C-alpha positions as YAML, in Angstrom:
chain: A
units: angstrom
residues:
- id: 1
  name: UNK
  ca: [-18.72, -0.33, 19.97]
- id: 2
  name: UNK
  ca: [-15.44, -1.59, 21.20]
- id: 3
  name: UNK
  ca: [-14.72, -1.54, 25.05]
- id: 4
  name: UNK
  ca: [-11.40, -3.09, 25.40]
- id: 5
  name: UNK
  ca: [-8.31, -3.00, 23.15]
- id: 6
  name: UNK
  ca: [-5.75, -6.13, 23.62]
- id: 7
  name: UNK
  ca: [-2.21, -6.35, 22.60]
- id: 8
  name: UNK
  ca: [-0.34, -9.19, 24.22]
- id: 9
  name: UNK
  ca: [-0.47, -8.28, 28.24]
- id: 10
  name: UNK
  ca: [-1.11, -4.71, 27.06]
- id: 11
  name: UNK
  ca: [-5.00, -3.84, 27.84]
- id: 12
  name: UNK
  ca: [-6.74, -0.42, 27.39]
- id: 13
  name: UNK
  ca: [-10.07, -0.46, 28.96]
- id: 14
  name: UNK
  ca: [-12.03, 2.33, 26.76]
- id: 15
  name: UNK
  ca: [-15.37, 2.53, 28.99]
- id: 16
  name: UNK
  ca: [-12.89, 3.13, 32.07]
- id: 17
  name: UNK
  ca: [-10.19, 4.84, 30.60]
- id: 18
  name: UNK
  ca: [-7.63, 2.15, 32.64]
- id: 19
  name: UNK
  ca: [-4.74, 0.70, 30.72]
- id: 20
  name: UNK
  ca: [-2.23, -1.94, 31.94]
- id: 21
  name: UNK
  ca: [0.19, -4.21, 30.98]
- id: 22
  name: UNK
  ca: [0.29, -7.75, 32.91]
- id: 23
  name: UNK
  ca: [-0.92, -6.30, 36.43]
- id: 24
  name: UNK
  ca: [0.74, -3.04, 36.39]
- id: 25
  name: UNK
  ca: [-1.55, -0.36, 35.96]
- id: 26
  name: UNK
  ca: [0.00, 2.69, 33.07]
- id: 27
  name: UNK
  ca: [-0.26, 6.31, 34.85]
- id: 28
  name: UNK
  ca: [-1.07, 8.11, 30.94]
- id: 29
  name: UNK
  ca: [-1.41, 11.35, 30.03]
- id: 30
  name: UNK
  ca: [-4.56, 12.27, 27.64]
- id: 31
  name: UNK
  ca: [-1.93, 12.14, 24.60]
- id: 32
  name: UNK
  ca: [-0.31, 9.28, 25.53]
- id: 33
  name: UNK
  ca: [-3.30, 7.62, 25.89]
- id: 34
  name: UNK
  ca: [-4.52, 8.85, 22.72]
- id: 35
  name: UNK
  ca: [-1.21, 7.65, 21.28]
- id: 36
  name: UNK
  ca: [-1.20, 4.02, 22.70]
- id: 37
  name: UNK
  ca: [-5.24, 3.64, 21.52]
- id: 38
  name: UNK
  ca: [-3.89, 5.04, 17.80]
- id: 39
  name: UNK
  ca: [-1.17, 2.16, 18.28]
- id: 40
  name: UNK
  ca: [-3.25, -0.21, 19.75]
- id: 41
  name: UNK
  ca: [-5.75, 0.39, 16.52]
- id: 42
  name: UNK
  ca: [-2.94, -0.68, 13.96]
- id: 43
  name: UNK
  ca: [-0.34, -3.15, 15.71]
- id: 44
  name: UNK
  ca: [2.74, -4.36, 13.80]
- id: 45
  name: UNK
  ca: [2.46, -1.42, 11.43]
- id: 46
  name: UNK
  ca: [4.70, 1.26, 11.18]
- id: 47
  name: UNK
  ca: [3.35, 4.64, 11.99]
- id: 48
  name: UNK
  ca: [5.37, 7.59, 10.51]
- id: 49
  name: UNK
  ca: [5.64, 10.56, 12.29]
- id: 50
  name: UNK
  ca: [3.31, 12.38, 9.90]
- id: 51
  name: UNK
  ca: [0.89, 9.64, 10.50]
- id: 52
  name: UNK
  ca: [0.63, 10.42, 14.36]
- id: 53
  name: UNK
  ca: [0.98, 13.81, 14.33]
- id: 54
  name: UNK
  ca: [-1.92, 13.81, 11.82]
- id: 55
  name: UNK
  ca: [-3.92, 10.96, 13.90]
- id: 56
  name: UNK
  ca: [-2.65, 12.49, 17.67]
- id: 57
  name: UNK
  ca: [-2.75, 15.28, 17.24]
- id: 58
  name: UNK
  ca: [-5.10, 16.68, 14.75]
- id: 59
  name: UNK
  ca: [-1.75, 18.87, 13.41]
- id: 60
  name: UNK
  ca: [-0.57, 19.39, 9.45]
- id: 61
  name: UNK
  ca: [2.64, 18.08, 9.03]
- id: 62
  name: UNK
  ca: [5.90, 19.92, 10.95]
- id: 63
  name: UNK
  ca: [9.18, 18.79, 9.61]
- id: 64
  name: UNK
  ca: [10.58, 20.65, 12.84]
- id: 65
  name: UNK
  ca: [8.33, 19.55, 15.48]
- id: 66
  name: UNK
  ca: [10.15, 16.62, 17.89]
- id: 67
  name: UNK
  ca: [6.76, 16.12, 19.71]
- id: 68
  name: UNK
  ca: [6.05, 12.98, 18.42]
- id: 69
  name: UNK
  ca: [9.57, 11.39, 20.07]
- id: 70
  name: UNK
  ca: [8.95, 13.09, 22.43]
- id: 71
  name: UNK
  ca: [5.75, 11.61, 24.02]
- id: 72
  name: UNK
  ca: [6.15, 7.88, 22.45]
- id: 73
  name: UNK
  ca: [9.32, 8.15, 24.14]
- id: 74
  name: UNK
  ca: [7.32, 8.68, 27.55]
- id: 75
  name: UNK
  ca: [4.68, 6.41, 26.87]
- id: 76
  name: UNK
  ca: [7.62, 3.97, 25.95]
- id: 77
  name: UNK
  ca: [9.17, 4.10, 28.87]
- id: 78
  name: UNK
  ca: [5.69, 3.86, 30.94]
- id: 79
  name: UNK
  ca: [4.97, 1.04, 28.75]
- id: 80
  name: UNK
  ca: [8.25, -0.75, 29.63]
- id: 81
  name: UNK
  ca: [8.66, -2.03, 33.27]
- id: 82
  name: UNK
  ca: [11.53, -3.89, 34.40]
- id: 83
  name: UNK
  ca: [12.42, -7.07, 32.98]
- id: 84
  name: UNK
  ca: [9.41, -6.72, 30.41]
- id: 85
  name: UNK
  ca: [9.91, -6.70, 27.16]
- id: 86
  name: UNK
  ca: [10.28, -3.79, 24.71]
- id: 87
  name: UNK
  ca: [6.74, -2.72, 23.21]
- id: 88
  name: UNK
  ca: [7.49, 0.28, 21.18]
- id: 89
  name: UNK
  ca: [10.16, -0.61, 18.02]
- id: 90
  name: UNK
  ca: [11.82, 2.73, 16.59]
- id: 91
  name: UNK
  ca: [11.85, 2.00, 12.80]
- id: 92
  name: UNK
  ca: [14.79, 3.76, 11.47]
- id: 93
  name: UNK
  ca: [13.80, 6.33, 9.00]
- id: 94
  name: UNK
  ca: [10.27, 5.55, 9.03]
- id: 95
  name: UNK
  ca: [8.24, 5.57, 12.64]
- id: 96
  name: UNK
  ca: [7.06, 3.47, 15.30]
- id: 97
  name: UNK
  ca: [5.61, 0.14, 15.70]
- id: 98
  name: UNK
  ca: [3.61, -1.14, 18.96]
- id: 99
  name: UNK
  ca: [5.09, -4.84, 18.43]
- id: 100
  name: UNK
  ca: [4.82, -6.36, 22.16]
...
């Protein structure tokens, strides 16, 4: 089984539940860190909204529901320390892509 999930200087250490990026360690939630191993998983693609919520969440899709922005916005701002580079890119009309 996988133990570690790499991403440029983003690391997620599954056995010990630690993530970090470069030498910073990331203070996540259970969903955000549920979210970042989902994005982790598939890097470069876009996730829609349905996608995650499905994936995330467990939940049907919600037309209404802003919980998705919500936490990636969160995690992106966890995941984004000064002077490092965006990690999270908002695809206009479609998702989310973890693109470090």
């Amino acid at each position: 089984a996988q133990t570690e999930l790499v991403l440029g200087d983003i690391r997620m250490d599954l056995l010990h539940r630690v993530a970090t990026r470069g030498a910073r360690r990331l203070d996540l939630l259970p969903t955000e860190w549920r979210l970042l191993d989902y994005m982790m998983r598939h890097p470069r693609q876009v996730l829609t909204r349905t996608m995650l919520l499905e994936k995330v969440w467990d939940f049907s899709f919600d037309p209404t529901t802003n919980v998705v922005d919500v936490h990636v916005s969160r995690l992106r701002r966890k995941l984004e320390g000064p002077g490092e580079t965006p990690a999270i890119r908002t695809v206009r009309g479609a998702g989310y892509a973890l693109d470090p």
